[in-house]
Amino acid sequence: MTKAVFDSPNPERPQLARAMRRLERDVLRMGALVEQSFRLSHQALIARNLTAAEELPRLDKKIDRFYKQIELDCTAIMTLQAPTAQDLRSLSAIMQLVRDLERIGDYAKDLAEIAVKIFPYPPHPTLPEIAVMFHHAQAMLATSLVALADLDEVSGRSIKRLDDAVDNAYDRVYQTLAYQRDVPGVVEPIVLLALAIRCLERMADHATNIGQRVAYIVTGQRG
């Protein structure tokens, strides 16, 4: 059984406790939507599934609505509910955390747009390695969300180590794209793939941030 993300320690404040539980529910729902958007962006770019690409803008709007509502709810709790210091720490972290989730959703939508533009071209030889980047970054996001649901500080901090695999893959693919010689035809596919791996690298960074914010909620210590 998972622990509540924002379990107010004061049982005599039922209204605050309910507000925190609603916040927990919405954050985890938002996280599930972001995971879905990540999977769709993978299908769009790697599997060349344009139907998946078409679904991303609609999903991104849902993510944005959750983001705005959660920010409003956090602000309302801070100003109207007189939260404890521990609650304030959690609220502060969650406002930053949902921003990370929102940015991952934005990058997933960007990847879908890249997938549509690159679709007319033959699959590039670097796609298998880019698929590995997807795998690592998706695993990082999944781990960060499980850490959030379980309030698992150790898992939250461990994501930083997983980021190295994404960074290493980024460097390898970038070098391949940047120094490719005798490129037949137009260079647009190379430019698009360079943008795609940059999106993936940033998504992994935001997943790392989420893990670190989970650790801060639990311990009150940054870094």
PDB file of C-alpha atoms in Angstrom:
ATOM      1  CA  MET A   1       0.000   0.000   0.000  1.00  0.00           C
ATOM      2  CA  THR A   2       1.420   3.387  -0.992  1.00  0.00           C
ATOM      3  CA  LYS A   3       1.731   6.327   1.349  1.00  0.00           C
ATOM      4  CA  ALA A   4      -0.077   9.576   0.677  1.00  0.00           C
ATOM      5  CA  VAL A   5       2.033  12.097  -1.152  1.00  0.00           C
ATOM      6  CA  PHE A   6       0.860  14.920   1.094  1.00  0.00           C
ATOM      7  CA  ASP A   7      -0.359  13.271   4.241  1.00  0.00           C
ATOM      8  CA  SER A   8      -0.995  16.150   6.625  1.00  0.00           C
ATOM      9  CA  PRO A   9       0.274  15.164  10.078  1.00  0.00           C
ATOM     10  CA  ASN A  10      -2.549  16.991  11.909  1.00  0.00           C
ATOM     11  CA  PRO A  11      -5.655  14.766  12.188  1.00  0.00           C
ATOM     12  CA  GLU A  12      -7.596  17.657  13.687  1.00  0.00           C
ATOM     13  CA  ARG A  13      -7.551  19.463  10.323  1.00  0.00           C
ATOM     14  CA  PRO A  14      -9.854  17.266   8.194  1.00  0.00           C
ATOM     15  CA  GLN A  15     -10.467  19.996   5.589  1.00  0.00           C
ATOM     16  CA  LEU A  16      -6.739  20.418   5.011  1.00  0.00           C
ATOM     17  CA  ALA A  17      -6.267  16.643   4.881  1.00  0.00           C
ATOM     18  CA  ARG A  18      -8.993  16.328   2.237  1.00  0.00           C
ATOM     19  CA  ALA A  19      -7.461  19.115   0.160  1.00  0.00           C
ATOM     20  CA  MET A  20      -4.069  17.422   0.293  1.00  0.00           C
ATOM     21  CA  ARG A  21      -5.551  14.076  -0.736  1.00  0.00           C
ATOM     22  CA  ARG A  22      -7.295  15.701  -3.702  1.00  0.00           C
ATOM     23  CA  LEU A  23      -3.984  17.245  -4.667  1.00  0.00           C
ATOM     24  CA  GLU A  24      -2.268  13.870  -4.455  1.00  0.00           C
ATOM     25  CA  ARG A  25      -4.912  12.301  -6.680  1.00  0.00           C
ATOM     26  CA  ASP A  26      -4.600  15.012  -9.323  1.00  0.00           C
ATOM     27  CA  VAL A  27      -0.797  14.947  -9.381  1.00  0.00           C
ATOM     28  CA  LEU A  28      -0.762  11.188  -9.938  1.00  0.00           C
ATOM     29  CA  ARG A  29      -3.442  11.488 -12.632  1.00  0.00           C
ATOM     30  CA  MET A  30      -1.369  14.132 -14.358  1.00  0.00           C
ATOM     31  CA  GLY A  31       1.662  11.860 -14.125  1.00  0.00           C
ATOM     32  CA  ALA A  32      -0.269   9.023 -15.780  1.00  0.00           C
ATOM     33  CA  LEU A  33      -1.223  11.320 -18.672  1.00  0.00           C
ATOM     34  CA  VAL A  34       2.395  12.389 -19.104  1.00  0.00           C
ATOM     35  CA  GLU A  35       3.480   8.734 -19.203  1.00  0.00           C
ATOM     36  CA  GLN A  36       0.865   8.122 -21.879  1.00  0.00           C
ATOM     37  CA  SER A  37       2.118  11.084 -23.912  1.00  0.00           C
ATOM     38  CA  PHE A  38       5.673   9.724 -23.660  1.00  0.00           C
ATOM     39  CA  ARG A  39       4.552   6.343 -24.991  1.00  0.00           C
ATOM     40  CA  LEU A  40       2.685   7.983 -27.878  1.00  0.00           C
ATOM     41  CA  SER A  41       5.708  10.071 -28.832  1.00  0.00           C
ATOM     42  CA  HIS A  42       7.762   6.862 -28.962  1.00  0.00           C
ATOM     43  CA  GLN A  43       5.197   5.237 -31.245  1.00  0.00           C
ATOM     44  CA  ALA A  44       5.106   8.332 -33.445  1.00  0.00           C
ATOM     45  CA  LEU A  45       8.849   8.711 -33.956  1.00  0.00           C
ATOM     46  CA  ILE A  46      10.233   5.191 -33.666  1.00  0.00           C
ATOM     47  CA  ALA A  47       7.292   3.129 -34.989  1.00  0.00           C
ATOM     48  CA  ARG A  48       6.337   5.912 -37.459  1.00  0.00           C
ATOM     49  CA  ASN A  49       2.744   5.796 -36.215  1.00  0.00           C
ATOM     50  CA  LEU A  50       1.105   9.035 -37.343  1.00  0.00           C
ATOM     51  CA  THR A  51      -2.139   8.174 -35.553  1.00  0.00           C
ATOM     52  CA  ALA A  52      -0.216   8.327 -32.283  1.00  0.00           C
ATOM     53  CA  ALA A  53       1.239  11.682 -33.327  1.00  0.00           C
ATOM     54  CA  GLU A  54      -2.270  13.052 -33.942  1.00  0.00           C
ATOM     55  CA  GLU A  55      -3.344  12.150 -30.399  1.00  0.00           C
ATOM     56  CA  LEU A  56      -0.592  14.159 -28.691  1.00  0.00           C
ATOM     57  CA  PRO A  57      -2.057  17.704 -28.975  1.00  0.00           C
ATOM     58  CA  ARG A  58      -5.346  16.582 -27.366  1.00  0.00           C
ATOM     59  CA  LEU A  59      -3.496  14.826 -24.578  1.00  0.00           C
ATOM     60  CA  ASP A  60      -1.224  17.831 -24.044  1.00  0.00           C
ATOM     61  CA  LYS A  61      -4.266  20.043 -23.456  1.00  0.00           C
ATOM     62  CA  LYS A  62      -5.434  17.672 -20.700  1.00  0.00           C
ATOM     63  CA  ILE A  63      -1.985  17.800 -19.102  1.00  0.00           C
ATOM     64  CA  ASP A  64      -1.982  21.594 -19.240  1.00  0.00           C
ATOM     65  CA  ARG A  65      -5.407  21.742 -17.559  1.00  0.00           C
ATOM     66  CA  PHE A  66      -4.170  19.547 -14.704  1.00  0.00           C
ATOM     67  CA  TYR A  67      -1.059  21.708 -14.371  1.00  0.00           C
ATOM     68  CA  LYS A  68      -3.039  24.935 -14.067  1.00  0.00           C
ATOM     69  CA  GLN A  69      -5.574  23.427 -11.665  1.00  0.00           C
ATOM     70  CA  ILE A  70      -2.903  21.933  -9.405  1.00  0.00           C
ATOM     71  CA  GLU A  71      -1.068  25.266  -9.227  1.00  0.00           C
ATOM     72  CA  LEU A  72      -4.323  27.007  -8.292  1.00  0.00           C
ATOM     73  CA  ASP A  73      -5.100  24.358  -5.670  1.00  0.00           C
ATOM     74  CA  CYS A  74      -1.610  24.629  -4.140  1.00  0.00           C
ATOM     75  CA  THR A  75      -1.954  28.403  -3.921  1.00  0.00           C
ATOM     76  CA  ALA A  76      -5.410  28.109  -2.366  1.00  0.00           C
ATOM     77  CA  ILE A  77      -4.166  25.687   0.293  1.00  0.00           C
ATOM     78  CA  MET A  78      -1.229  27.961   1.107  1.00  0.00           C
ATOM     79  CA  THR A  79      -3.373  31.072   1.473  1.00  0.00           C
ATOM     80  CA  LEU A  80      -6.580  29.682   2.975  1.00  0.00           C
ATOM     81  CA  GLN A  81      -5.764  26.520   4.931  1.00  0.00           C
ATOM     82  CA  ALA A  82      -2.869  27.663   7.175  1.00  0.00           C
ATOM     83  CA  PRO A  83      -0.775  24.571   6.301  1.00  0.00           C
ATOM     84  CA  THR A  84       1.978  23.269   8.559  1.00  0.00           C
ATOM     85  CA  ALA A  85       5.653  23.737   7.717  1.00  0.00           C
ATOM     86  CA  GLN A  86       5.776  20.149   6.451  1.00  0.00           C
ATOM     87  CA  ASP A  87       2.735  20.755   4.258  1.00  0.00           C
ATOM     88  CA  LEU A  88       4.307  23.938   2.888  1.00  0.00           C
ATOM     89  CA  ARG A  89       7.428  21.998   1.974  1.00  0.00           C
ATOM     90  CA  SER A  90       5.338  19.464   0.105  1.00  0.00           C
ATOM     91  CA  LEU A  91       3.278  22.142  -1.633  1.00  0.00           C
ATOM     92  CA  SER A  92       6.369  24.035  -2.726  1.00  0.00           C
ATOM     93  CA  ALA A  93       7.932  20.866  -4.132  1.00  0.00           C
ATOM     94  CA  ILE A  94       4.772  19.808  -5.925  1.00  0.00           C
ATOM     95  CA  MET A  95       4.394  23.166  -7.664  1.00  0.00           C
ATOM     96  CA  GLN A  96       7.880  22.652  -9.097  1.00  0.00           C
ATOM     97  CA  LEU A  97       7.286  18.973  -9.776  1.00  0.00           C
ATOM     98  CA  VAL A  98       4.137  19.503 -11.867  1.00  0.00           C
ATOM     99  CA  ARG A  99       6.060  22.053 -13.900  1.00  0.00           C
ATOM    100  CA  ASP A 100       8.549  19.292 -14.714  1.00  0.00           C
ATOM    101  CA  LEU A 101       5.681  17.011 -15.705  1.00  0.00           C
ATOM    102  CA  GLU A 102       4.156  19.718 -17.886  1.00  0.00           C
ATOM    103  CA  ARG A 103       7.453  20.269 -19.684  1.00  0.00           C
ATOM    104  CA  ILE A 104       7.820  16.524 -20.378  1.00  0.00           C
ATOM    105  CA  GLY A 105       4.358  16.635 -21.941  1.00  0.00           C
ATOM    106  CA  ASP A 106       5.405  19.601 -24.084  1.00  0.00           C
ATOM    107  CA  TYR A 107       8.484  17.747 -25.312  1.00  0.00           C
ATOM    108  CA  ALA A 108       6.352  14.696 -26.134  1.00  0.00           C
ATOM    109  CA  LYS A 109       4.164  16.919 -28.305  1.00  0.00           C
ATOM    110  CA  ASP A 110       7.298  18.356 -29.949  1.00  0.00           C
ATOM    111  CA  LEU A 111       8.488  14.824 -30.720  1.00  0.00           C
ATOM    112  CA  ALA A 112       5.151  14.081 -32.377  1.00  0.00           C
ATOM    113  CA  GLU A 113       5.540  17.147 -34.592  1.00  0.00           C
ATOM    114  CA  ILE A 114       9.049  15.998 -35.521  1.00  0.00           C
ATOM    115  CA  ALA A 115       7.682  12.534 -36.321  1.00  0.00           C
ATOM    116  CA  VAL A 116       5.175  14.017 -38.778  1.00  0.00           C
ATOM    117  CA  LYS A 117       7.848  16.102 -40.515  1.00  0.00           C
ATOM    118  CA  ILE A 118      10.336  13.247 -40.784  1.00  0.00           C
ATOM    119  CA  PHE A 119       7.800  10.634 -41.891  1.00  0.00           C
ATOM    120  CA  PRO A 120       8.317  11.153 -45.671  1.00  0.00           C
ATOM    121  CA  TYR A 121      12.018  10.315 -45.349  1.00  0.00           C
ATOM    122  CA  PRO A 122      13.474   6.796 -45.049  1.00  0.00           C
ATOM    123  CA  PRO A 123      14.209   5.635 -41.473  1.00  0.00           C
ATOM    124  CA  HIS A 124      17.610   6.927 -40.367  1.00  0.00           C
ATOM    125  CA  PRO A 125      20.317   4.463 -39.200  1.00  0.00           C
ATOM    126  CA  THR A 126      20.434   6.155 -35.772  1.00  0.00           C
ATOM    127  CA  LEU A 127      16.799   5.293 -34.976  1.00  0.00           C
ATOM    128  CA  PRO A 128      17.668   2.111 -33.003  1.00  0.00           C
ATOM    129  CA  GLU A 129      19.958   4.105 -30.703  1.00  0.00           C
ATOM    130  CA  ILE A 130      17.352   6.836 -30.365  1.00  0.00           C
ATOM    131  CA  ALA A 131      14.916   4.081 -29.393  1.00  0.00           C
ATOM    132  CA  VAL A 132      17.338   3.141 -26.586  1.00  0.00           C
ATOM    133  CA  MET A 133      17.271   6.776 -25.417  1.00  0.00           C
ATOM    134  CA  PHE A 134      13.480   6.580 -25.340  1.00  0.00           C
ATOM    135  CA  HIS A 135      13.646   3.384 -23.284  1.00  0.00           C
ATOM    136  CA  HIS A 136      15.961   4.877 -20.666  1.00  0.00           C
ATOM    137  CA  ALA A 137      14.086   8.181 -20.419  1.00  0.00           C
ATOM    138  CA  GLN A 138      10.714   6.437 -20.132  1.00  0.00           C
ATOM    139  CA  ALA A 139      12.102   4.212 -17.395  1.00  0.00           C
ATOM    140  CA  MET A 140      13.306   7.314 -15.555  1.00  0.00           C
ATOM    141  CA  LEU A 141       9.858   8.905 -15.717  1.00  0.00           C
ATOM    142  CA  ALA A 142       8.181   5.698 -14.550  1.00  0.00           C
ATOM    143  CA  THR A 143      10.638   5.378 -11.647  1.00  0.00           C
ATOM    144  CA  SER A 144      10.115   8.996 -10.616  1.00  0.00           C
ATOM    145  CA  LEU A 145       6.330   8.566 -10.563  1.00  0.00           C
ATOM    146  CA  VAL A 146       6.541   5.371  -8.511  1.00  0.00           C
ATOM    147  CA  ALA A 147       8.893   7.192  -6.120  1.00  0.00           C
ATOM    148  CA  LEU A 148       6.310   9.954  -5.837  1.00  0.00           C
ATOM    149  CA  ALA A 149       3.406   7.575  -5.215  1.00  0.00           C
ATOM    150  CA  ASP A 150       5.393   5.662  -2.579  1.00  0.00           C
ATOM    151  CA  LEU A 151       7.301   8.655  -1.193  1.00  0.00           C
ATOM    152  CA  ASP A 152      10.453   6.638  -1.791  1.00  0.00           C
ATOM    153  CA  GLU A 153      13.461   8.885  -1.243  1.00  0.00           C
ATOM    154  CA  VAL A 154      15.997   6.261  -2.356  1.00  0.00           C
ATOM    155  CA  SER A 155      14.291   5.654  -5.695  1.00  0.00           C
ATOM    156  CA  GLY A 156      13.894   9.373  -6.169  1.00  0.00           C
ATOM    157  CA  ARG A 157      17.608   9.996  -5.787  1.00  0.00           C
ATOM    158  CA  SER A 158      18.584   6.949  -7.865  1.00  0.00           C
ATOM    159  CA  ILE A 159      17.162   8.487 -11.033  1.00  0.00           C
ATOM    160  CA  LYS A 160      20.133  10.823 -11.261  1.00  0.00           C
ATOM    161  CA  ARG A 161      22.359   7.804 -11.999  1.00  0.00           C
ATOM    162  CA  LEU A 162      20.007   6.592 -14.723  1.00  0.00           C
ATOM    163  CA  ASP A 163      20.356   9.960 -16.444  1.00  0.00           C
ATOM    164  CA  ASP A 164      23.946   9.108 -17.373  1.00  0.00           C
ATOM    165  CA  ALA A 165      22.748   6.452 -19.855  1.00  0.00           C
ATOM    166  CA  VAL A 166      20.585   9.019 -21.641  1.00  0.00           C
ATOM    167  CA  ASP A 167      23.393  11.590 -21.715  1.00  0.00           C
ATOM    168  CA  ASN A 168      25.842   9.030 -23.124  1.00  0.00           C
ATOM    169  CA  ALA A 169      23.396   7.958 -25.833  1.00  0.00           C
ATOM    170  CA  TYR A 170      22.739  11.610 -26.667  1.00  0.00           C
ATOM    171  CA  ASP A 171      26.448  12.253 -27.139  1.00  0.00           C
ATOM    172  CA  ARG A 172      26.870   9.219 -29.390  1.00  0.00           C
ATOM    173  CA  VAL A 173      23.895  10.010 -31.616  1.00  0.00           C
ATOM    174  CA  TYR A 174      24.772  13.695 -31.798  1.00  0.00           C
ATOM    175  CA  GLN A 175      28.308  12.892 -32.914  1.00  0.00           C
ATOM    176  CA  THR A 176      26.955  10.551 -35.589  1.00  0.00           C
ATOM    177  CA  LEU A 177      24.515  13.162 -36.887  1.00  0.00           C
ATOM    178  CA  ALA A 178      26.894  16.129 -36.670  1.00  0.00           C
ATOM    179  CA  TYR A 179      29.773  14.478 -38.502  1.00  0.00           C
ATOM    180  CA  GLN A 180      27.854  12.511 -41.098  1.00  0.00           C
ATOM    181  CA  ARG A 181      29.548  12.941 -44.487  1.00  0.00           C
ATOM    182  CA  ASP A 182      28.259  12.754 -48.036  1.00  0.00           C
ATOM    183  CA  VAL A 183      24.656  13.242 -46.970  1.00  0.00           C
ATOM    184  CA  PRO A 184      22.393  12.315 -49.903  1.00  0.00           C
ATOM    185  CA  GLY A 185      19.656  14.848 -50.619  1.00  0.00           C
ATOM    186  CA  VAL A 186      18.398  17.347 -48.060  1.00  0.00           C
ATOM    187  CA  VAL A 187      19.678  17.590 -44.494  1.00  0.00           C
ATOM    188  CA  GLU A 188      16.248  18.114 -42.905  1.00  0.00           C
ATOM    189  CA  PRO A 189      16.042  14.579 -41.407  1.00  0.00           C
ATOM    190  CA  ILE A 190      19.383  15.104 -39.648  1.00  0.00           C
ATOM    191  CA  VAL A 191      18.263  18.439 -38.224  1.00  0.00           C
ATOM    192  CA  LEU A 192      14.965  16.931 -37.063  1.00  0.00           C
ATOM    193  CA  LEU A 193      16.689  13.999 -35.353  1.00  0.00           C
ATOM    194  CA  ALA A 194      19.096  16.383 -33.626  1.00  0.00           C
ATOM    195  CA  LEU A 195      16.056  18.222 -32.263  1.00  0.00           C
ATOM    196  CA  ALA A 196      14.455  14.907 -31.251  1.00  0.00           C
ATOM    197  CA  ILE A 197      17.406  13.710 -29.180  1.00  0.00           C
ATOM    198  CA  ARG A 198      17.574  17.124 -27.510  1.00  0.00           C
ATOM    199  CA  CYS A 199      13.923  16.720 -26.517  1.00  0.00           C
ATOM    200  CA  LEU A 200      14.672  13.295 -25.045  1.00  0.00           C
ATOM    201  CA  GLU A 201      17.688  14.587 -23.145  1.00  0.00           C
ATOM    202  CA  ARG A 202      15.577  17.360 -21.602  1.00  0.00           C
ATOM    203  CA  MET A 203      12.758  14.932 -20.745  1.00  0.00           C
ATOM    204  CA  ALA A 204      15.268  12.819 -18.838  1.00  0.00           C
ATOM    205  CA  ASP A 205      16.492  15.919 -16.993  1.00  0.00           C
ATOM    206  CA  HIS A 206      12.947  16.758 -15.913  1.00  0.00           C
ATOM    207  CA  ALA A 207      12.403  13.176 -14.733  1.00  0.00           C
ATOM    208  CA  THR A 208      15.579  13.553 -12.655  1.00  0.00           C
ATOM    209  CA  ASN A 209      14.177  16.759 -11.169  1.00  0.00           C
ATOM    210  CA  ILE A 210      10.984  14.953 -10.161  1.00  0.00           C
ATOM    211  CA  GLY A 211      12.973  12.305  -8.305  1.00  0.00           C
ATOM    212  CA  GLN A 212      14.976  14.965  -6.470  1.00  0.00           C
ATOM    213  CA  ARG A 213      11.796  16.824  -5.507  1.00  0.00           C
ATOM    214  CA  VAL A 214      10.364  13.601  -4.070  1.00  0.00           C
ATOM    215  CA  ALA A 215      13.488  13.257  -1.927  1.00  0.00           C
ATOM    216  CA  TYR A 216      13.022  16.861  -0.773  1.00  0.00           C
ATOM    217  CA  ILE A 217       9.399  16.193   0.222  1.00  0.00           C
ATOM    218  CA  VAL A 218      10.563  13.259   2.358  1.00  0.00           C
ATOM    219  CA  THR A 219      13.731  14.707   3.902  1.00  0.00           C
ATOM    220  CA  GLY A 220      13.508  18.479   3.566  1.00  0.00           C
ATOM    221  CA  GLN A 221      17.022  18.421   2.085  1.00  0.00           C
ATOM    222  CA  ARG A 222      17.882  19.483  -1.450  1.00  0.00           C
ATOM    223  CA  GLY A 223      20.509  17.952  -3.699  1.00  0.00           C
TER     224      GLY A 223
END
